[in-house]
Amino acid sequence: MEYPKHYDVIVIGGGHAGTEAALAAARMGSQTLLLTHNIETLGQMSCNPAIGGIGKSHLVKEIDALDGAMAKATDKAGIQFRVLNSRKGPAVRATRAQADRVLYKAAIRDLLENQEGLDIFQQAADDLVVENETVTGVVTNMGLRFMAKTVVLTTGTFLGGVIHVGLENHSGGRAGDPPSIKLAERLRALPFRVGRLKTGTPPRIDARSVDFSVMELQPGEDITPVMSYMGKVEDHPTQTPCYITKTTASTHEIIRGGFDRSPMFTGVIEGTGPRYCPSIEDKINRFADKNSHQIFVEPEGLTTHELYPNGISTSLPFDVQLELVRSIPGFENAHITRPGYAIEYDYFNPQDLNHSLETKFITNLFFAGQINGTTGYEEAGAQGLLAGINAALRVQGKETWCPRRDEAYIGVLVDDLITLGTSEPYRMFTSRAEYRLILREDNADLRLTAQGRELGVVGDERWHFFNEKKAAIAVEHTRLKNTCVRPNSEHATVANKYLQRPLTREYTLEELLRRPEISAKEIAEITGKYDVRPDVAEQVEVQIKYAGYVTRQQDEIDRLRKNEATALPEDFDYENISGLSNEIKQKLLSNRPATIAHASRIPGVTPAAVSLLLVYLKKKDLQAKAAAKLSA
Amino acid sequence: MSDYFPDTIAAIATAAGKGGVGIIRLSGPESLDIAKRFIGFNPKPRHAHYCPFQDRTGVTLDEGIALYFKAPHSFTGEDVVELQGHGGPIVLDMLLNAAVAYGARMAAPGEFSQRAFLNDKLDLVQAEAVADLINSTSETAARSAMRSLHGDFSQYIDSLLKQLIDIRMFVEAAIDFPEEEIDFLADSQVLQQLKNLSNDLTRLIETANQGALLTEGIRVVIAGRPNAGKSSLLNALAGKESAIVTDIAGTTRDVLKEQIDIDGMPLHIIDTAGLREASDAVEQIGIARAWNEINQADLVLLVYDATNEAEFDPRNDWQELLSALASNDRLHLIANKIDQTDLPEGIDHGGEFPKISLSAKTRIGLDLLTSHLKNQVGYRSNAEGIFTARRRHLDALSRALESILAGTAQLELANAGELLAEDLRVAQEHLGEITGKFTADDLLGEIFGSFCIGK
């Protein structure tokens, strides 16, 4: 039957991409359906129980700046919070939280169920309805047809999923869940370029069988941070520590002994894993001279004894898994609750997408998350949010949107995928962002919230909160600029305690804060009474400290702005541009870059080639004008 | 589109050569400011001002005429300033260097014409010409820049690049993977490596500035069958000016090199004897070298005997040569020995390749050849000479050094690893102008190849 209600947006998949997509579309006023094969696993963290980390927390904060779910849920589920790179400068500082799986899922479920305009339906999607190369609906496995203006596909590792433990393997979407075989077959019949990737998880361990006394304790931060800009420490559940242990020489020997039964080394797994080492056997194989590896022992939650030993992801046979786990200090008597495994799955070459994440071949069909070759909850959530926004914009008949590389890590992520494609599971690192000093954790709201409000994805509460903060920043900035410290004054005596040379002339507080020896804390001490909100004080400090570098990056961005704005027509005739080498022609033809700037980022496209493109664009433009004149 | 380009470009606008006039051209919004710093006052639009041109320290580099063309009434449609001096490659190079110090950027090959076209200063008919110019000049520029600096130069650059990547690998790994047990930044090794790198870079820039790494000129290969008259052509060209600079290197089976000088334009003439016959190992080496010369050549003159005009077919007889040359526009035919035929001297552009008919023996048509050579190789007014190409490299090196020093200071004074990382990224971008792009993904590849990372 055909379901009587017709939707604006259907989202297939209830993982991190799917939930953000569905919530975003609904926030923007679209009638949205979230189609999942199992309502109980909505918002499931299928891999490690942590959110954030370097590069990743930046994405979470951006999702939050656009009023998404991930940071809010993390604040309600986080059982240990840490700030990484805390001594290295604010641009690369990153918040990371261990999350209780049950609490996280509950927080996401709560947001979904209370979102106006969002329906949830439990049924596996088997087929897409495609008419005239435009998607118009979805068919479930019991033959139910849901019609919609747009469809967002977020099927993660479920497409053609194969789970490997040793040389044994079976179909599966995630341990305990069925894969989407029918849908995979259906999609393979469409003109998308398909590849195989692999990822893996470690065996889980029962905490009651572990001796923590021989491990290093890793507590959370003394001053607990929050993930959401609107988050409060009071929202956090009880905090609990993690532990660190290490592999031993005998662990390595046991693992080497299992190489002949490893699906990775025996060629059973065809999919490409990442260049960084996700599995312990990979680490020991590639870095044979390293005789120990760290393992972070992370609790899975407050209401379970299960532990996630981060660092020993493996697809070795179970007997080897058990033996290797028990060779690790503290795990001598460990009981494994679930075996580790590797999973191979289909992904679609993201070069077949536009920056809106709409597919190039099927109109109104969007792809987000692991299906595009990425790994990680944060990468998935960011894409889901973007796809949801763009599906809703499409329904409204508006231009699609994607932040630029200098505006957001979301922009870096999508641009990298679309420009370069990926041959390994793509993970965010801060080194991927050329404007790292601008794209900070602390200013994602300043970068994106106003844009989000304009798009309609940011709600009233956040908008008011944001405006208050922005105003407070301006006030504080003015105060620092206009408050002077005179030499020999009372304030100068305090300042001189920290300065290498005492003040000899009048300084504004802003000038003082620019010095490496002075931070916001010292400014507070110098001026005495200080009632500025901590997030505001931090923001102003960072802006002042980085001002020189930020200006330089901004100049670079401004120089390239024109190239970003110069569109290359989709049917641009690269074949007939004389002077372009065949290699460059091929790259441009297969990539079909959207703008001049996009073209210039394709590896191998030279500055001279970009100049030629500009000249030919202009020529086309002149020809069109001449033709218009003739016909007039 | 007239505001398409926010920066100001500079280049030498005249043919290199001794004597005559040498022009530096500036185009872009800061042209007027830069001119003012050269001459000390604001030039009036379309007035010729005779004045000294000074560098930042007040030293007069040259004297001549400054011309200012106010946008949009200029060749490029932007503010344009021309400094016309006495010329001479060294002086022009110094003027260009000063322009860059004043805030201009070295123009990319063909960039002036490109701007003119994009700013509606050229019509549609000229579009192809602009495209060709960008194309040919970037090729010539790349070739001449590589060659303008001694072979050792590229080795130095490679080793500097390796040092830089090595440091970046540590710095970026420390930032992106703080939980991987080692804090690379706290390691004093990084500071030492940074100092070594900036020392090496400084030394390289100094040496290059002194000219020690500079070889000048364009490279012309003379090819042809043994009896076609290659040697007599070589002698005729060399004998025309008594300016033979270098001696003959190698054995008779090796390539022969001569450096000659035509109107101040240095030419390396390479005679590839015995290109087609290899009967022993020594000859094979000679032939391999000959092919190498051909690959690097700016021009290949294929000499044949005009008395056999009817039978000569380069497509058939010289297939291997044609396929060795990436673009056919580097090949020119010389019909020699016209004194033994009734053919007239002259240049024929009608065929697939330009053809010059001459007699090396009687010197008929030789002037045509020399002026043709000058026209061909980067000595057209818009194309760039060797000094520009070299200056662009040195400029990139200086800017890389500046960034590395700034980053080192950030690490030393403020322990700011993320700012060091930013400065090193910029340094790599400058070096990349010489060595080609090195992407963030390349860097991650280096990191994952060197450190065991991932949990």
mmCIF file of C-alpha atoms in Angstrom, chain A residues 294-536:
data_model
loop_
_atom_site.group_PDB
_atom_site.id
_atom_site.type_symbol
_atom_site.label_atom_id
_atom_site.label_comp_id
_atom_site.label_asym_id
_atom_site.label_seq_id
_atom_site.Cartn_x
_atom_site.Cartn_y
_atom_site.Cartn_z
ATOM 1 C CA GLN A 294 48.687 1.995 24.959
ATOM 2 C CA ILE A 295 45.191 0.770 25.675
ATOM 3 C CA PHE A 296 42.576 3.157 27.015
ATOM 4 C CA VAL A 297 40.129 1.236 29.180
ATOM 5 C CA GLU A 298 36.825 3.081 28.825
ATOM 6 C CA PRO A 299 33.600 2.346 30.736
ATOM 7 C CA GLU A 300 30.614 1.772 28.475
ATOM 8 C CA GLY A 301 28.247 3.317 30.968
ATOM 9 C CA LEU A 302 27.093 3.748 34.530
ATOM 10 C CA THR A 303 24.600 0.882 34.472
ATOM 11 C CA THR A 304 26.777 -1.764 32.852
ATOM 12 C CA HIS A 305 30.009 -3.541 33.681
ATOM 13 C CA GLU A 306 31.105 -3.664 30.051
ATOM 14 C CA LEU A 307 34.400 -1.996 29.192
ATOM 15 C CA TYR A 308 35.672 -0.801 25.838
ATOM 16 C CA PRO A 309 39.444 -1.443 25.563
ATOM 17 C CA ASN A 310 40.303 1.292 23.070
ATOM 18 C CA GLY A 311 43.416 0.335 21.108
ATOM 19 C CA ILE A 312 42.957 -3.389 20.514
ATOM 20 C CA SER A 313 40.433 -3.429 17.712
ATOM 21 C CA THR A 314 40.893 -6.814 16.069
ATOM 22 C CA SER A 315 39.437 -9.327 13.652
ATOM 23 C CA LEU A 316 41.672 -12.215 14.759
ATOM 24 C CA PRO A 317 39.940 -15.500 15.646
ATOM 25 C CA PHE A 318 38.267 -15.573 19.046
ATOM 26 C CA ASP A 319 40.818 -17.920 20.654
ATOM 27 C CA VAL A 320 43.609 -15.470 19.745
ATOM 28 C CA GLN A 321 41.508 -12.542 20.995
ATOM 29 C CA LEU A 322 41.027 -14.189 24.366
ATOM 30 C CA GLU A 323 44.701 -15.069 24.689
ATOM 31 C CA LEU A 324 45.934 -11.613 23.660
ATOM 32 C CA VAL A 325 43.527 -9.842 26.011
ATOM 33 C CA ARG A 326 44.693 -11.998 28.909
ATOM 34 C CA SER A 327 48.357 -11.151 28.216
ATOM 35 C CA ILE A 328 47.655 -7.490 29.058
ATOM 36 C CA PRO A 329 48.293 -6.242 32.631
ATOM 37 C CA GLY A 330 44.997 -6.082 34.518
ATOM 38 C CA PHE A 331 43.214 -8.330 32.020
ATOM 39 C CA GLU A 332 44.839 -11.610 33.174
ATOM 40 C CA ASN A 333 41.473 -13.048 34.146
ATOM 41 C CA ALA A 334 39.337 -10.974 31.797
ATOM 42 C CA HIS A 335 36.022 -12.262 30.551
ATOM 43 C CA ILE A 336 35.155 -11.133 27.036
ATOM 44 C CA THR A 337 31.499 -10.193 26.690
ATOM 45 C CA ARG A 338 31.509 -9.637 22.922
ATOM 46 C CA PRO A 339 34.203 -10.637 20.442
ATOM 47 C CA GLY A 340 35.966 -7.985 18.376
ATOM 48 C CA TYR A 341 35.300 -8.003 14.664
ATOM 49 C CA ALA A 342 36.034 -6.248 11.387
ATOM 50 C CA ILE A 343 33.242 -5.150 9.095
ATOM 51 C CA GLU A 344 33.394 -4.609 5.358
ATOM 52 C CA TYR A 345 30.737 -2.493 3.729
ATOM 53 C CA ASP A 346 29.793 -0.647 0.558
ATOM 54 C CA TYR A 347 30.464 3.031 0.242
ATOM 55 C CA PHE A 348 29.686 5.335 -2.613
ATOM 56 C CA ASN A 349 32.356 7.495 -4.157
ATOM 57 C CA PRO A 350 31.578 10.929 -2.710
ATOM 58 C CA GLN A 351 32.890 12.525 -5.911
ATOM 59 C CA ASP A 352 29.462 11.642 -7.306
ATOM 60 C CA LEU A 353 27.899 14.179 -4.916
ATOM 61 C CA ASN A 354 27.441 17.936 -4.974
ATOM 62 C CA HIS A 355 28.467 20.109 -2.036
ATOM 63 C CA SER A 356 24.856 19.900 -0.831
ATOM 64 C CA LEU A 357 25.387 16.099 -0.533
ATOM 65 C CA GLU A 358 22.745 15.585 -3.206
ATOM 66 C CA THR A 359 23.747 12.872 -5.657
ATOM 67 C CA LYS A 360 24.695 13.992 -9.142
ATOM 68 C CA PHE A 361 22.674 11.241 -10.847
ATOM 69 C CA ILE A 362 19.396 11.152 -8.886
ATOM 70 C CA THR A 363 17.742 14.473 -8.145
ATOM 71 C CA ASN A 364 16.479 15.037 -4.573
ATOM 72 C CA LEU A 365 18.438 12.052 -3.238
ATOM 73 C CA PHE A 366 21.036 12.907 -0.586
ATOM 74 C CA PHE A 367 23.745 10.709 0.943
ATOM 75 C CA ALA A 368 25.210 11.309 4.395
ATOM 76 C CA GLY A 369 27.525 9.541 6.807
ATOM 77 C CA GLN A 370 29.577 6.392 6.443
ATOM 78 C CA ILE A 371 27.921 5.638 3.106
ATOM 79 C CA ASN A 372 30.154 8.453 1.780
ATOM 80 C CA GLY A 373 33.348 6.802 2.959
ATOM 81 C CA THR A 374 33.817 8.546 6.300
ATOM 82 C CA THR A 375 34.331 7.063 9.741
ATOM 83 C CA GLY A 376 33.259 8.441 13.108
ATOM 84 C CA TYR A 377 30.039 9.611 14.742
ATOM 85 C CA GLU A 378 30.995 13.256 14.443
ATOM 86 C CA GLU A 379 31.791 13.090 10.719
ATOM 87 C CA ALA A 380 28.490 11.260 10.179
ATOM 88 C CA GLY A 381 26.458 13.677 12.291
ATOM 89 C CA ALA A 382 27.918 16.703 10.506
ATOM 90 C CA GLN A 383 27.006 15.308 7.101
ATOM 91 C CA GLY A 384 23.556 14.294 8.295
ATOM 92 C CA LEU A 385 22.880 17.798 9.536
ATOM 93 C CA LEU A 386 24.003 19.278 6.218
ATOM 94 C CA ALA A 387 21.964 16.805 4.149
ATOM 95 C CA GLY A 388 18.884 17.464 6.311
ATOM 96 C CA ILE A 389 19.270 21.211 5.878
ATOM 97 C CA ASN A 390 19.661 20.887 2.123
ATOM 98 C CA ALA A 391 16.743 18.484 1.722
ATOM 99 C CA ALA A 392 14.574 21.022 3.565
ATOM 100 C CA LEU A 393 15.932 23.887 1.455
ATOM 101 C CA ARG A 394 15.107 21.909 -1.666
ATOM 102 C CA VAL A 395 11.547 21.390 -0.461
ATOM 103 C CA GLN A 396 11.291 25.130 0.093
ATOM 104 C CA GLY A 397 12.599 25.723 -3.419
ATOM 105 C CA LYS A 398 15.680 27.501 -2.103
ATOM 106 C CA GLU A 399 19.363 27.338 -3.044
ATOM 107 C CA THR A 400 21.282 24.599 -1.271
ATOM 108 C CA TRP A 401 23.968 25.517 1.265
ATOM 109 C CA CYS A 402 27.385 24.322 2.335
ATOM 110 C CA PRO A 403 29.802 26.254 4.534
ATOM 111 C CA ARG A 404 33.121 27.121 2.900
ATOM 112 C CA ARG A 405 36.455 25.660 4.005
ATOM 113 C CA ASP A 406 37.217 28.855 5.879
ATOM 114 C CA GLU A 407 33.890 28.799 7.698
ATOM 115 C CA ALA A 408 33.651 25.320 9.166
ATOM 116 C CA TYR A 409 35.176 21.882 9.490
ATOM 117 C CA ILE A 410 31.893 20.717 7.941
ATOM 118 C CA GLY A 411 32.997 22.647 4.861
ATOM 119 C CA VAL A 412 36.463 21.055 4.938
ATOM 120 C CA LEU A 413 34.946 17.596 5.332
ATOM 121 C CA VAL A 414 32.498 17.906 2.458
ATOM 122 C CA ASP A 415 34.937 19.705 0.165
ATOM 123 C CA ASP A 416 37.636 17.097 0.781
ATOM 124 C CA LEU A 417 35.233 14.255 0.055
ATOM 125 C CA ILE A 418 33.858 15.804 -3.088
ATOM 126 C CA THR A 419 37.158 17.083 -4.444
ATOM 127 C CA LEU A 420 39.473 14.236 -3.544
ATOM 128 C CA GLY A 421 37.158 11.292 -2.967
ATOM 129 C CA THR A 422 38.564 8.864 -0.462
ATOM 130 C CA SER A 423 40.190 5.480 -0.606
ATOM 131 C CA GLU A 424 40.223 4.891 3.152
ATOM 132 C CA PRO A 425 37.666 5.639 5.858
ATOM 133 C CA TYR A 426 37.926 9.446 6.062
ATOM 134 C CA ARG A 427 38.469 10.859 9.528
ATOM 135 C CA MET A 428 38.746 14.513 10.474
ATOM 136 C CA PHE A 429 42.102 15.850 11.659
ATOM 137 C CA THR A 430 42.825 19.504 12.333
ATOM 138 C CA SER A 431 45.734 19.339 9.901
ATOM 139 C CA ARG A 432 43.194 18.933 7.088
ATOM 140 C CA ALA A 433 42.013 22.507 7.685
ATOM 141 C CA GLU A 434 44.212 25.208 6.200
ATOM 142 C CA TYR A 435 42.402 27.833 8.283
ATOM 143 C CA ARG A 436 42.854 26.020 11.570
ATOM 144 C CA LEU A 437 43.415 29.211 13.554
ATOM 145 C CA ILE A 438 40.014 30.491 12.486
ATOM 146 C CA LEU A 439 38.104 27.208 12.774
ATOM 147 C CA ARG A 440 38.227 26.824 16.533
ATOM 148 C CA GLU A 441 36.120 24.944 19.041
ATOM 149 C CA ASP A 442 35.448 28.162 20.912
ATOM 150 C CA ASN A 443 33.941 30.098 18.002
ATOM 151 C CA ALA A 444 31.808 27.636 16.020
ATOM 152 C CA ASP A 445 28.742 29.564 17.197
ATOM 153 C CA LEU A 446 30.207 32.869 16.019
ATOM 154 C CA ARG A 447 31.017 31.263 12.691
ATOM 155 C CA LEU A 448 27.721 29.483 12.056
ATOM 156 C CA THR A 449 24.785 30.317 14.312
ATOM 157 C CA ALA A 450 23.729 33.452 12.435
ATOM 158 C CA GLN A 451 23.867 31.568 9.124
ATOM 159 C CA GLY A 452 21.896 28.752 10.721
ATOM 160 C CA ARG A 453 19.241 31.182 11.923
ATOM 161 C CA GLU A 454 18.891 32.521 8.404
ATOM 162 C CA LEU A 455 18.531 28.997 7.046
ATOM 163 C CA GLY A 456 15.837 28.364 9.633
ATOM 164 C CA VAL A 457 17.605 25.521 11.418
ATOM 165 C CA VAL A 458 18.420 27.443 14.622
ATOM 166 C CA GLY A 459 15.610 27.723 17.170
ATOM 167 C CA ASP A 460 14.614 30.752 19.252
ATOM 168 C CA GLU A 461 16.227 29.626 22.487
ATOM 169 C CA ARG A 462 19.659 29.223 20.941
ATOM 170 C CA TRP A 463 19.304 32.399 18.937
ATOM 171 C CA HIS A 464 18.635 34.471 22.077
ATOM 172 C CA PHE A 465 21.418 32.755 23.961
ATOM 173 C CA PHE A 466 23.810 33.439 21.081
ATOM 174 C CA ASN A 467 22.892 37.090 20.780
ATOM 175 C CA GLU A 468 23.423 37.644 24.482
ATOM 176 C CA LYS A 469 26.866 36.093 24.282
ATOM 177 C CA LYS A 470 27.778 38.086 21.215
ATOM 178 C CA ALA A 471 26.767 41.330 22.875
ATOM 179 C CA ALA A 472 28.733 40.460 25.996
ATOM 180 C CA ILE A 473 31.828 39.791 23.867
ATOM 181 C CA ALA A 474 31.527 43.219 22.274
ATOM 182 C CA VAL A 475 31.172 44.882 25.660
ATOM 183 C CA GLU A 476 34.206 43.092 27.076
ATOM 184 C CA HIS A 477 36.264 43.865 23.993
ATOM 185 C CA THR A 478 35.448 47.561 24.310
ATOM 186 C CA ARG A 479 36.315 47.508 27.984
ATOM 187 C CA LEU A 480 39.767 46.010 27.300
ATOM 188 C CA LYS A 481 40.378 48.481 24.521
ATOM 189 C CA ASN A 482 39.398 51.495 26.618
ATOM 190 C CA THR A 483 40.849 50.590 29.996
ATOM 191 C CA CYS A 484 44.379 51.858 30.495
ATOM 192 C CA VAL A 485 47.023 50.823 32.964
ATOM 193 C CA ARG A 486 49.377 53.684 33.845
ATOM 194 C CA PRO A 487 52.930 52.986 34.943
ATOM 195 C CA ASN A 488 53.432 53.301 38.708
ATOM 196 C CA SER A 489 49.700 52.815 39.297
ATOM 197 C CA GLU A 490 48.258 50.187 41.610
ATOM 198 C CA HIS A 491 47.162 48.125 38.600
ATOM 199 C CA ALA A 492 50.643 48.341 37.093
ATOM 200 C CA THR A 493 52.175 46.858 40.233
ATOM 201 C CA VAL A 494 50.028 43.765 39.746
ATOM 202 C CA ALA A 495 50.792 43.626 36.028
ATOM 203 C CA ASN A 496 54.549 43.956 36.606
ATOM 204 C CA LYS A 497 54.506 40.744 38.639
ATOM 205 C CA TYR A 498 53.883 38.847 35.414
ATOM 206 C CA LEU A 499 55.696 40.947 32.826
ATOM 207 C CA GLN A 500 59.320 40.361 31.922
ATOM 208 C CA ARG A 501 59.981 44.109 32.004
ATOM 209 C CA PRO A 502 57.921 46.560 34.062
ATOM 210 C CA LEU A 503 55.555 48.945 32.275
ATOM 211 C CA THR A 504 57.173 52.187 31.176
ATOM 212 C CA ARG A 505 54.247 53.770 29.395
ATOM 213 C CA GLU A 506 50.494 53.602 29.435
ATOM 214 C CA TYR A 507 49.060 50.331 28.117
ATOM 215 C CA THR A 508 45.492 49.328 27.353
ATOM 216 C CA LEU A 509 44.336 45.989 28.725
ATOM 217 C CA GLU A 510 44.022 44.774 25.152
ATOM 218 C CA GLU A 511 47.712 45.499 24.528
ATOM 219 C CA LEU A 512 48.648 43.706 27.725
ATOM 220 C CA LEU A 513 46.559 40.674 26.827
ATOM 221 C CA ARG A 514 48.381 40.453 23.525
ATOM 222 C CA ARG A 515 51.572 39.581 25.420
ATOM 223 C CA PRO A 516 52.397 35.900 25.819
ATOM 224 C CA GLU A 517 52.920 36.268 29.599
ATOM 225 C CA ILE A 518 49.404 37.600 30.227
ATOM 226 C CA SER A 519 46.180 35.609 30.004
ATOM 227 C CA ALA A 520 42.573 36.450 30.864
ATOM 228 C CA LYS A 521 43.243 35.229 34.384
ATOM 229 C CA GLU A 522 45.975 37.856 34.943
ATOM 230 C CA ILE A 523 43.777 40.557 33.399
ATOM 231 C CA ALA A 524 41.102 39.710 35.933
ATOM 232 C CA GLU A 525 43.646 40.013 38.701
ATOM 233 C CA ILE A 526 44.992 43.339 37.418
ATOM 234 C CA THR A 527 41.577 44.966 37.199
ATOM 235 C CA GLY A 528 40.324 43.562 40.475
ATOM 236 C CA LYS A 529 36.555 43.140 40.389
ATOM 237 C CA TYR A 530 35.728 40.910 37.423
ATOM 238 C CA ASP A 531 32.279 39.629 36.591
ATOM 239 C CA VAL A 532 32.659 38.578 32.954
ATOM 240 C CA ARG A 533 31.185 35.224 31.889
ATOM 241 C CA PRO A 534 33.994 32.677 31.475
ATOM 242 C CA ASP A 535 33.036 31.751 27.887
ATOM 243 C CA VAL A 536 33.015 35.454 26.996
#
